[in-house]
Tab-separated table of C-alpha atoms in Angstrom:
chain	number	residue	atom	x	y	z
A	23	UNK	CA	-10.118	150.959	19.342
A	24	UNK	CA	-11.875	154.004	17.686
A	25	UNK	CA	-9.076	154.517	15.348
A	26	UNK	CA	-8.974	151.089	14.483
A	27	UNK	CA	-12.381	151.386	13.434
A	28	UNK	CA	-12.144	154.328	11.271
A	29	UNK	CA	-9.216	152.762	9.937
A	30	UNK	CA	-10.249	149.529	8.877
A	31	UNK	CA	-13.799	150.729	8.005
A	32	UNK	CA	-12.425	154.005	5.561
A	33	UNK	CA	-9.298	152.360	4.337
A	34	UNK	CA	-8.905	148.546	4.471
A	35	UNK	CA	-12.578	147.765	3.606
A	36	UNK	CA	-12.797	149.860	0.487
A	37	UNK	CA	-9.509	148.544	-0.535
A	38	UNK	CA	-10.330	144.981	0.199
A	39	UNK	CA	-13.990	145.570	-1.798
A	40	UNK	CA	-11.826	147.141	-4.887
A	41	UNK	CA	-9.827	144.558	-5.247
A	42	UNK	CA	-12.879	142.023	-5.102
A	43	UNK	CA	-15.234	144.312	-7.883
A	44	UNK	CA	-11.736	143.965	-9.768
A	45	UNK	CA	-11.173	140.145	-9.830
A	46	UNK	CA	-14.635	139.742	-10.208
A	47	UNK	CA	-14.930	141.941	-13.198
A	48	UNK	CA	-11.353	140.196	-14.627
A	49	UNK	CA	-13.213	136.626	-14.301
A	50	UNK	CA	-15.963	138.052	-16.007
A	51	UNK	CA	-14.745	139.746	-19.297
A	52	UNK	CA	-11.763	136.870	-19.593
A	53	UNK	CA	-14.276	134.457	-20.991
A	54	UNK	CA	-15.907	136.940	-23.240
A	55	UNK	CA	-14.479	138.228	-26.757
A	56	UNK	CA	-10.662	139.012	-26.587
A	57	UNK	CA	-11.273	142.585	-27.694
A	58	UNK	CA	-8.042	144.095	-29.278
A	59	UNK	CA	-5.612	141.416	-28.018
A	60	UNK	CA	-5.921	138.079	-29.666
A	61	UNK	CA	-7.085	135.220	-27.351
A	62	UNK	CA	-3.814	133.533	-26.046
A	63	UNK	CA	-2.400	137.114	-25.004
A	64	UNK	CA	-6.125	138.862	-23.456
A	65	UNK	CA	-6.307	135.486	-21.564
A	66	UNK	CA	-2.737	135.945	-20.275
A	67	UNK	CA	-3.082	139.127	-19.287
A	68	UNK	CA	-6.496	138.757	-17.482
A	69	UNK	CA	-5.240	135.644	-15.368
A	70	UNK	CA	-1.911	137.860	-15.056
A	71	UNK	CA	-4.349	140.876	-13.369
A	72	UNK	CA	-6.117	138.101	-11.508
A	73	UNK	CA	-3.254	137.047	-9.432
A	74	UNK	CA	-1.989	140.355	-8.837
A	75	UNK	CA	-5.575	141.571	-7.456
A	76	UNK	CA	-5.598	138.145	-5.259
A	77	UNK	CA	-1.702	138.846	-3.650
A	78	UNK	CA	-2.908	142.490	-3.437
A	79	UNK	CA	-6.176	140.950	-1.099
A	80	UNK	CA	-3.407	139.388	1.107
A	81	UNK	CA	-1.451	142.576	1.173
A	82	UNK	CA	-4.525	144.411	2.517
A	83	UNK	CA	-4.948	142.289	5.147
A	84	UNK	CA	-1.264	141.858	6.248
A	85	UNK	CA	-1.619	146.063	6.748
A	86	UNK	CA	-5.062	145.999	8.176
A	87	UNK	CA	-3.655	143.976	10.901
A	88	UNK	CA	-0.298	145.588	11.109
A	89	UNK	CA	-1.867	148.862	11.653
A	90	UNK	CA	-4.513	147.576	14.631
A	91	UNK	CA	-0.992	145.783	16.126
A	92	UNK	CA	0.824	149.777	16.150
A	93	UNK	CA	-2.274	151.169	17.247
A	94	UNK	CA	-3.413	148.799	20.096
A	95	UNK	CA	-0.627	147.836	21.277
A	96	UNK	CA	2.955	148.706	19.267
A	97	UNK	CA	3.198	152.187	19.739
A	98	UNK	CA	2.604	151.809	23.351
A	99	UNK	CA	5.231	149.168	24.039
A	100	UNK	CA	7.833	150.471	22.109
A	101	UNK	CA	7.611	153.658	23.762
A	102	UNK	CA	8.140	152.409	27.325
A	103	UNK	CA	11.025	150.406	26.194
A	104	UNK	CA	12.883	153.322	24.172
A	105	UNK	CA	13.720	155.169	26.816
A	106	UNK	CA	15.617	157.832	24.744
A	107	UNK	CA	15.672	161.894	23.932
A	108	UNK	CA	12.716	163.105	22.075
A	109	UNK	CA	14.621	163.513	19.053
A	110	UNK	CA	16.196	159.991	18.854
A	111	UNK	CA	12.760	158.204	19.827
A	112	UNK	CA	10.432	160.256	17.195
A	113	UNK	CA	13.539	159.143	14.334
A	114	UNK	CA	12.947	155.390	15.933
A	115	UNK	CA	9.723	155.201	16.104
A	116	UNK	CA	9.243	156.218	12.118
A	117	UNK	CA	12.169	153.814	11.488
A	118	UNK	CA	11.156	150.885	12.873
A	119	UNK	CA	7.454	151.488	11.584
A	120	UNK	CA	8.737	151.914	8.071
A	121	UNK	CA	11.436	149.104	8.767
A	122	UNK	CA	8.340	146.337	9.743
A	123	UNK	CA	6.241	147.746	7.320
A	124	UNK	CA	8.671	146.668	4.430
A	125	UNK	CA	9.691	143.561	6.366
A	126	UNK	CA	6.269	142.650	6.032
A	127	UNK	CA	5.748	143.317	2.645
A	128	UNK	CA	9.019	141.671	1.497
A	129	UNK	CA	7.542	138.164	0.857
A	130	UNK	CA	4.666	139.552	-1.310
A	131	UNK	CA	7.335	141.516	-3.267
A	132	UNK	CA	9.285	138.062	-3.280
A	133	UNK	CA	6.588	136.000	-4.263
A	134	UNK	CA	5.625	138.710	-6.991
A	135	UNK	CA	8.765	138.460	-9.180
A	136	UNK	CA	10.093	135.193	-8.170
A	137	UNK	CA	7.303	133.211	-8.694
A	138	UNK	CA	4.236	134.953	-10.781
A	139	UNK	CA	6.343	137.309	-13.025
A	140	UNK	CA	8.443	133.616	-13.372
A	141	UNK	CA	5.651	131.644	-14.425
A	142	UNK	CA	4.116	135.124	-17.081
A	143	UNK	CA	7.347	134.754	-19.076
A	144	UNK	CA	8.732	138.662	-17.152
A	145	UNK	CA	11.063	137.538	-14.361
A	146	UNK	CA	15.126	137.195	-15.923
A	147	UNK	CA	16.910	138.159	-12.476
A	148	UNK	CA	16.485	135.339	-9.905
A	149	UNK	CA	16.719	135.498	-6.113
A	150	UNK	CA	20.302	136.566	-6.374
A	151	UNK	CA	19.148	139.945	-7.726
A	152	UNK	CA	16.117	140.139	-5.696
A	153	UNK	CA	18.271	139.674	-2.770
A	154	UNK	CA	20.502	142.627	-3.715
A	155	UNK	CA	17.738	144.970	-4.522
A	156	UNK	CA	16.119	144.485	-1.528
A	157	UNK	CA	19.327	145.280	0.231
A	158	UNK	CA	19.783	148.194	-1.581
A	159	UNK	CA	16.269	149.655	-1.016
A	160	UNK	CA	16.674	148.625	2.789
A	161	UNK	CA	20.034	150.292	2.730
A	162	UNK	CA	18.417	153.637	0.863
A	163	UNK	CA	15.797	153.118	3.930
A	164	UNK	CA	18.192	153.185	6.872
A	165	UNK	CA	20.483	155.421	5.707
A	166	UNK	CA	18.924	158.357	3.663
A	167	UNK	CA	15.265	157.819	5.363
A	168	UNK	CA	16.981	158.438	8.767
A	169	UNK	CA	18.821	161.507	7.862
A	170	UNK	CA	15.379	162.965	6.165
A	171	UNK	CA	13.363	161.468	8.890
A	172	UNK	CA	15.947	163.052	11.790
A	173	UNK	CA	16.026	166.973	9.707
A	174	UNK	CA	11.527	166.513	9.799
A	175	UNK	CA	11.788	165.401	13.693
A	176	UNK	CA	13.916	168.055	14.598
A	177	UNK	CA	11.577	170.961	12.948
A	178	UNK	CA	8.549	169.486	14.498
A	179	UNK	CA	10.437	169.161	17.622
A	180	UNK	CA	11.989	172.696	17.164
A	181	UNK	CA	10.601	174.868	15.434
A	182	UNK	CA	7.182	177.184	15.792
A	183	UNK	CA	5.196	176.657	13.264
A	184	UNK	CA	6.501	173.640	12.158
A	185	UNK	CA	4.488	172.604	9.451
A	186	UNK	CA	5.262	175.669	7.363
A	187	UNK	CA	9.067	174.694	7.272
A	188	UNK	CA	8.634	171.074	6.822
A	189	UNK	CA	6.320	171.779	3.585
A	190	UNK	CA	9.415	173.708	2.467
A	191	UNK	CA	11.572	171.366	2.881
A	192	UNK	CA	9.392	168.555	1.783
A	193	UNK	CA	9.248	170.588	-1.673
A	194	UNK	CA	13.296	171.183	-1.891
A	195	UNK	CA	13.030	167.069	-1.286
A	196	UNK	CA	10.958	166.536	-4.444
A	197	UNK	CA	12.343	169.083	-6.308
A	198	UNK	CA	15.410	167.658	-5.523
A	199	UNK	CA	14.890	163.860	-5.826
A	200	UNK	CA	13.311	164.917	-9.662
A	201	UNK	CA	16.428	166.315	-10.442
A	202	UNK	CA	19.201	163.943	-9.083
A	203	UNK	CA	16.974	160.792	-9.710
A	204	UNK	CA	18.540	159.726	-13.074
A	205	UNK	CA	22.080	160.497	-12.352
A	206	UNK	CA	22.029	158.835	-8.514
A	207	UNK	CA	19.364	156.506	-7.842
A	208	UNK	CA	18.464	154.860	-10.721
A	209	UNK	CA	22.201	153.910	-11.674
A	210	UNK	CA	22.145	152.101	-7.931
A	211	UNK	CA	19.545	149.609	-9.623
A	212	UNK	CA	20.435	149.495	-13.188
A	213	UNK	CA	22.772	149.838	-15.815
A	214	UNK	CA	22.269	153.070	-18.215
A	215	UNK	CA	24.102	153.515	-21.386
A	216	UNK	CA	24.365	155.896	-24.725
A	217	UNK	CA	22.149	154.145	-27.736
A	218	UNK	CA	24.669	153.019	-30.169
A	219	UNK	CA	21.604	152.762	-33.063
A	220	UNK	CA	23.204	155.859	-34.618
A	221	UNK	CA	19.977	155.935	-37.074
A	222	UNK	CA	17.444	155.557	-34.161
A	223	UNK	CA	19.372	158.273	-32.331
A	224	UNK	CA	19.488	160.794	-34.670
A	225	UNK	CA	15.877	160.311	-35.683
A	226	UNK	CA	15.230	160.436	-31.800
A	227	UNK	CA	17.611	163.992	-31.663
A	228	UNK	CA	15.751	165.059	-34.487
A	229	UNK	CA	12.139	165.313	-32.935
A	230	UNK	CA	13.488	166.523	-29.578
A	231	UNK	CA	14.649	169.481	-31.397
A	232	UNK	CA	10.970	169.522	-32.974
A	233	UNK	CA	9.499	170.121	-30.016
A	234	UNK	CA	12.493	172.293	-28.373
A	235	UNK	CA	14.036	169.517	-25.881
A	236	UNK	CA	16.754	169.677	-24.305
A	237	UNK	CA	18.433	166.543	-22.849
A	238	UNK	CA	21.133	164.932	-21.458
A	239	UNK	CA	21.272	162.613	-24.171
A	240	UNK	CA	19.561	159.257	-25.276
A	241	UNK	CA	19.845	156.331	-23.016
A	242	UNK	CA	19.480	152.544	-22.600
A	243	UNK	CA	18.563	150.704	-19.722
A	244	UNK	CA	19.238	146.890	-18.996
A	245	UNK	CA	15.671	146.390	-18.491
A	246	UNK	CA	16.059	142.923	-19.469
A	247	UNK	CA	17.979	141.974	-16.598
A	248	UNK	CA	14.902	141.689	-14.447
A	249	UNK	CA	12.334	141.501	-16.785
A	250	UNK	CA	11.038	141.215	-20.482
A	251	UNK	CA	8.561	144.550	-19.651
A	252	UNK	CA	8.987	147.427	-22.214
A	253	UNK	CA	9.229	150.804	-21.846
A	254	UNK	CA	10.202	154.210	-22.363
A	255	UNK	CA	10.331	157.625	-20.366
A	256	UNK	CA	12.370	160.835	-19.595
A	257	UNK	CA	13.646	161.192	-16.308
A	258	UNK	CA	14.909	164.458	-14.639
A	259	UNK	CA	14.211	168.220	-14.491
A	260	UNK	CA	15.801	171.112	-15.642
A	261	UNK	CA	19.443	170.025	-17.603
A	262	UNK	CA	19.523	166.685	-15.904
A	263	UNK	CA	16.849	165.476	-18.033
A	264	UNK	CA	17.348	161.872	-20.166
A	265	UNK	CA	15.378	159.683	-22.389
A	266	UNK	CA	15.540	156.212	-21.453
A	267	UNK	CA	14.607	153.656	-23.496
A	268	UNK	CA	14.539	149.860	-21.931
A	269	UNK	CA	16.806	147.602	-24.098
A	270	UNK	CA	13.852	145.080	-24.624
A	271	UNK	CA	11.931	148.129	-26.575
A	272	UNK	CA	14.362	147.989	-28.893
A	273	UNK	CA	14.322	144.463	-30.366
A	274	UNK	CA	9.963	144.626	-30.327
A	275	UNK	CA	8.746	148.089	-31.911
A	276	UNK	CA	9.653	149.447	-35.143
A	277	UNK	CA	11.417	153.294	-35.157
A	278	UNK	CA	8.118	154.965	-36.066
A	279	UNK	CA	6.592	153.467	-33.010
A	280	UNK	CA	9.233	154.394	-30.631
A	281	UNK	CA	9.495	157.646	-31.915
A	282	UNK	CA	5.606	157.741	-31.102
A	283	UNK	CA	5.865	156.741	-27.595
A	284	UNK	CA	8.737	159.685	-27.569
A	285	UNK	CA	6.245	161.594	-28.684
A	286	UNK	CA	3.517	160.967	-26.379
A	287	UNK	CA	6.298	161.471	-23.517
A	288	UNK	CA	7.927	164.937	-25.705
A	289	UNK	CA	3.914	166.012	-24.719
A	290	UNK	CA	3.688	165.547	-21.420
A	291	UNK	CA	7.064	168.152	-21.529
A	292	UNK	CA	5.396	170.706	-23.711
A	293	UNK	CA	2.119	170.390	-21.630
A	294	UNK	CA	4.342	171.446	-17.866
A	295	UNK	CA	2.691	167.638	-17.476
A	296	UNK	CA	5.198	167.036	-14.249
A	297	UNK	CA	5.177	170.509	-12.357
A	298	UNK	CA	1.279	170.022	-12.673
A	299	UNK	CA	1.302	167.184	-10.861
A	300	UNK	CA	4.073	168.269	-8.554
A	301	UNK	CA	1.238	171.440	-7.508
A	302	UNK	CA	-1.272	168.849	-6.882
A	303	UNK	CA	0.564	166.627	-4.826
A	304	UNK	CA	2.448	169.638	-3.154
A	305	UNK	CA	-0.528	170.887	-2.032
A	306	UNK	CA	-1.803	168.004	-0.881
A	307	UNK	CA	1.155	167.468	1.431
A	308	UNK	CA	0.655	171.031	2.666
A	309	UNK	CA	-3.128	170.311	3.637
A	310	UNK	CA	-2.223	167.401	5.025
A	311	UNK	CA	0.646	168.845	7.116
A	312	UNK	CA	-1.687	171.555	8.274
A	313	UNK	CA	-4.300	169.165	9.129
A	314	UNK	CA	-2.020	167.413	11.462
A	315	UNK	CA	-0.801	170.728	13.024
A	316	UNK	CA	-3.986	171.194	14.644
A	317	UNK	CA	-5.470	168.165	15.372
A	318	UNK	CA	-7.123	167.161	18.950
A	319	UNK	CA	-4.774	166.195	21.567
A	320	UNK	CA	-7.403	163.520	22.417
A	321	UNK	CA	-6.858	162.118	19.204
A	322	UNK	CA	-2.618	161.390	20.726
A	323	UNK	CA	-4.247	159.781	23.793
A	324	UNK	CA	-6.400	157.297	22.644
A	325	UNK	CA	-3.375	156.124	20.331
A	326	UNK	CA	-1.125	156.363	23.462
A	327	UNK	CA	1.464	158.783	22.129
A	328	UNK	CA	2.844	162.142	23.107
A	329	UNK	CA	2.378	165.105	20.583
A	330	UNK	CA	5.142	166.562	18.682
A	331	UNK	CA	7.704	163.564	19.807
A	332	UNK	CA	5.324	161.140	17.881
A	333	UNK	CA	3.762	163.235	15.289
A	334	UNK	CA	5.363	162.356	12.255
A	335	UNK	CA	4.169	158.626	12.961
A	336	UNK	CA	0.976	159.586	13.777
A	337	UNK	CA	1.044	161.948	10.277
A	338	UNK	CA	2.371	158.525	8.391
A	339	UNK	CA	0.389	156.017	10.551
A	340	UNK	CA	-3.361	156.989	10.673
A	341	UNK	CA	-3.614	160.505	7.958
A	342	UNK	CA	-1.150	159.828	5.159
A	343	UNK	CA	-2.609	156.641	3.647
A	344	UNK	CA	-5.992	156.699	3.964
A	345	UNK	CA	-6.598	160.460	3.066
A	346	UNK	CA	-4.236	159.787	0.549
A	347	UNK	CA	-6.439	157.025	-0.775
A	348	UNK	CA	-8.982	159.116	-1.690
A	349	UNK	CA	-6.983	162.317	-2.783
A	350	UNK	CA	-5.684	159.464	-5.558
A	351	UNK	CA	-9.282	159.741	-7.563
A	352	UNK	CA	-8.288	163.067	-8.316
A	353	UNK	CA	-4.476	162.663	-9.354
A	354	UNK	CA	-5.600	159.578	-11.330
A	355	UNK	CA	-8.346	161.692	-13.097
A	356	UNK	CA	-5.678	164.194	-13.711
A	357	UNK	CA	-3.037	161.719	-14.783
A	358	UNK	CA	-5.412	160.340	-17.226
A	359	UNK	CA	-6.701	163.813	-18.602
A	360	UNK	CA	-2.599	164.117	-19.405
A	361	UNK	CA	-2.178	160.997	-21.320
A	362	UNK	CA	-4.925	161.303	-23.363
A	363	UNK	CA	-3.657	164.869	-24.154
A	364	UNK	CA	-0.233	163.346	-24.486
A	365	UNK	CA	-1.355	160.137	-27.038
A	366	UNK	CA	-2.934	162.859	-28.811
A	367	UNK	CA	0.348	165.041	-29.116
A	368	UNK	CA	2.338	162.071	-29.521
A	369	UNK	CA	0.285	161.040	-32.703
A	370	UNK	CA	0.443	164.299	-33.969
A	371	UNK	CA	4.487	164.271	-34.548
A	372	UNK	CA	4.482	160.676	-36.069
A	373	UNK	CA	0.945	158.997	-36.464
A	374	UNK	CA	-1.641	157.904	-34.998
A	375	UNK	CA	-1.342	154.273	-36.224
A	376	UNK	CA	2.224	154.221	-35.296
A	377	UNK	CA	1.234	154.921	-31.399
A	378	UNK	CA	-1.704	152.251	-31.506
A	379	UNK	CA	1.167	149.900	-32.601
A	380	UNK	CA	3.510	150.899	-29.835
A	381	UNK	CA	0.571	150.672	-26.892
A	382	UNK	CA	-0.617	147.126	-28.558
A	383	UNK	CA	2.951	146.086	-28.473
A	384	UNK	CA	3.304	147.511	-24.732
A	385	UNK	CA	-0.104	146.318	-23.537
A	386	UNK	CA	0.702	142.400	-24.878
A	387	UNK	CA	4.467	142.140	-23.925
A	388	UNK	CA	3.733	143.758	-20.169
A	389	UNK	CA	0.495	141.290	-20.002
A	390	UNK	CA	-1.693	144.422	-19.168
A	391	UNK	CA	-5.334	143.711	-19.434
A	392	UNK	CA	-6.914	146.548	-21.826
A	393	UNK	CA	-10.103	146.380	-19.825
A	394	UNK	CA	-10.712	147.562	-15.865
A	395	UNK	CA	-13.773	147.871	-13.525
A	396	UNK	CA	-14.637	151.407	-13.569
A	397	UNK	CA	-14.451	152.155	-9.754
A	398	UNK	CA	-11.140	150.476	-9.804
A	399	UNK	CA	-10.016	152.419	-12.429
A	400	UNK	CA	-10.592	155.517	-10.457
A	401	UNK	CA	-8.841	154.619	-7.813
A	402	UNK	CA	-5.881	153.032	-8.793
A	403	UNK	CA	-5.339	153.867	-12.461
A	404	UNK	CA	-2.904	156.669	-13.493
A	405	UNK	CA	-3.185	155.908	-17.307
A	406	UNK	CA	-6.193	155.084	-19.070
A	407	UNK	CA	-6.769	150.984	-19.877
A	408	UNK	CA	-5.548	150.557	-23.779
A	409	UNK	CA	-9.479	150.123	-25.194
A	410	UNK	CA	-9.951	153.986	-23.947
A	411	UNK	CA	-6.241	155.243	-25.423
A	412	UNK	CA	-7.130	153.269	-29.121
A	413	UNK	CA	-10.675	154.648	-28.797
A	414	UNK	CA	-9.445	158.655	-28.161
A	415	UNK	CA	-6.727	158.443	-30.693
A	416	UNK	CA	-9.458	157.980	-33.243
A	417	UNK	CA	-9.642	153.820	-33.836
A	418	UNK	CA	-13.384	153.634	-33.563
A	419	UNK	CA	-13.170	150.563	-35.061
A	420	UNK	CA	-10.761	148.735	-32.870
A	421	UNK	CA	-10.312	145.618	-34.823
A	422	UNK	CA	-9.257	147.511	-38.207
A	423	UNK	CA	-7.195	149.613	-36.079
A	424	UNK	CA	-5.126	146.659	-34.691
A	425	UNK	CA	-4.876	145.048	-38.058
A	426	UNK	CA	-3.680	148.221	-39.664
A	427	UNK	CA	-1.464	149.112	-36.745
A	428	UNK	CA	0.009	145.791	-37.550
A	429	UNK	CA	1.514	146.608	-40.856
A	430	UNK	CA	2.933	149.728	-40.320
């Protein structure tokens, strides 16, 4: 019941109160001046942000009591009726926590895109392709999540000094998943192919070789098949690497302003953006890892599990989350510091107007809200809200800055 306690009270409760200061806040500024956005679209978004915060309350709660079920009761019960090797039970147990876990999320998800992202003008797929992504995710789940969950069981089970080999392995895993990413997992979900906008693709080739880039080559992605959202990113490390550009960019943004948000990505390259967050959450992983190495064997009693055999649930169950939680103010702050160095680098090859037409564009077609509750922000916000972006990249005076972005 202790751990219940500490759960709800560190975790849930500050989640749950977030999301509250957030819809609160959303209700507030969505009757006041529409800021940068005109009125139709900063309404939109705001209601948008509104219900996402509100299916986000009912998402926290749905855990909150998931994780007092596995930790009163679950864990208990399922080990007395898995009467298995060590080996096989610690791989079930993290399966069929995962497993209900997503089971339990899966109406939110389907709720999400098949009825609010519907109703906002974003959802193009139906239930047909929700169906098959789901399968596909459960499929990734079962299949590669038991092998990876069976090789971190075994050197917990196994090995001395297990946490040292598991944090190398965990950072071949990420290394790994980096680099494979665009060429395995993301064609699974979507369709990738070479931009035929010979123009756009050699002015594209052209400031890649600016900024010494070296890619794969220039890709689209049917975007559009789920959704009307745009965007752009590179994917990939070393030679794997690809720009991506979602086929519903191309039809809303004029050249100069994708070649701006290519910018702002090229900067996150130049600045070693991605292997400075893959430190930071490496070593988080390894802190974590070594926190669970030596923690109380009381601690396994009062949840009614055996060390070692269950202590890659225990490491997902009751540590991951909710230390992760607040480790998350720091990568946010991080991730933020990088954009804003990024907007700045990105305006810097093209122009600054032509990247405060590209986020007003991006901000209005994805129904973002340019506005967030500061103590929200910190928590859950890797990029800065658009007011802060247009404000860095020199537009003190937003409304002239819109207006001007507008013509370019």
């Amino acid at each position: 019941m202790a751990l219940v306690a500490c759960y709800v009270l560190f975790f849930s409760i500050p989640k749950l109160i977030l999301s509250l200061l957030q819809i609160n806040f959303l209700k507030q500024e969505r009757v006041k001046s529409p800021y940068i956005l005109e009125s139709n679209a900063f309404l939109k978004a705001a209601d948008y942000a509104i219900v996402r915060e509100r299916i986000s309350v009912a998402n926290i709660l749905v855990d909150m009591l998931l994780i007092s079920f596995w930790i009163l009761f679950g864990l208990s019960a399922l080990d007395s009726v898995l009467e298995l090797s060590p080996l096989v039970k610690s791989v079930a147990f993290v399966l069929c926590f995962l497993v209900v876990g997503a089971l339990a999320n899966l109406p939110f998800e389907a709720y999400q895109t098949l009825v609010v992202d519907k109703k906002f003008g974003f959802a193009k797929g139906g239930v047909k392709l929700f169906i098959l992504d789901s399968l596909k995710s459960f499929g990734l789940l079962l299949v590669v999540g038991g092998i990876l969950i069976l090789i971190f069981s075994w050197i917990i089970l196994e090995v001395q000094f297990w946490e040292m080999y598991v944090f190398i392995f965990g950072v071949v895993l990420i290394v790994g998943v980096n680099f494979l990413y665009p060429i395995l997992i993301a064609p699974m979900f979507n369709k990738f192919t070479p931009l035929e906008n010979v123009e756009l693709n050699d002015k594209i080739d052209a400031l890649l070789k600016c900024v010494g880039f070296q890619s794969k080559g220039v890709f689209v992605m049917d975007a559009s098949k789920r959704d009307g959202r745009l965007n752009a990113y590179f994917a990939g490390l070393g030679r794997a690497k690809r720009v991506i550009l979602f086929d519903t960019l191309l039809n809303k943004i004029p050249h100069s302003s994708i070649l701006a948000v290519l910018g702002h990505e090229l900067g996150h390259f130049k600045h070693y953006d991605i292997y400075k967050m893959m430190v930071l959450v490496l070593g988080f992983f390894g802190a974590l890892l070594f926190v669970v190495a030596n923690l109380p064997e009381s601690l396994f009693l009062s949840a009614n599990v055996e060390r070692n055999v269950h202590t890659l649930i225990v490491f997902l169950l009751l540590l991951s989350a909710p230390i992760g939680f607040y480790f998350m103010l720091l990568v946010n702050w991080q991730s933020c510091q990088n954009e804003f160095a990024a907007d700045k680098f990105g305006a810097s090859l093209t122009s600054a107007e032509s990247l405060a037409n590209a986020l007003l564009v991006l901000v209005k077609e994805n129904n973002s809200f340019p506005l967030a509750h500061p103590l929200y922000m910190r928590f859950f916000y890797s990029h800065p809200p658009l007011m802060a972006r247009l404000m860095a990249l020199g537009c003190e005076n937003l409304a002239n800055c819109a207006n001007k972005s507008q013509e370019v």
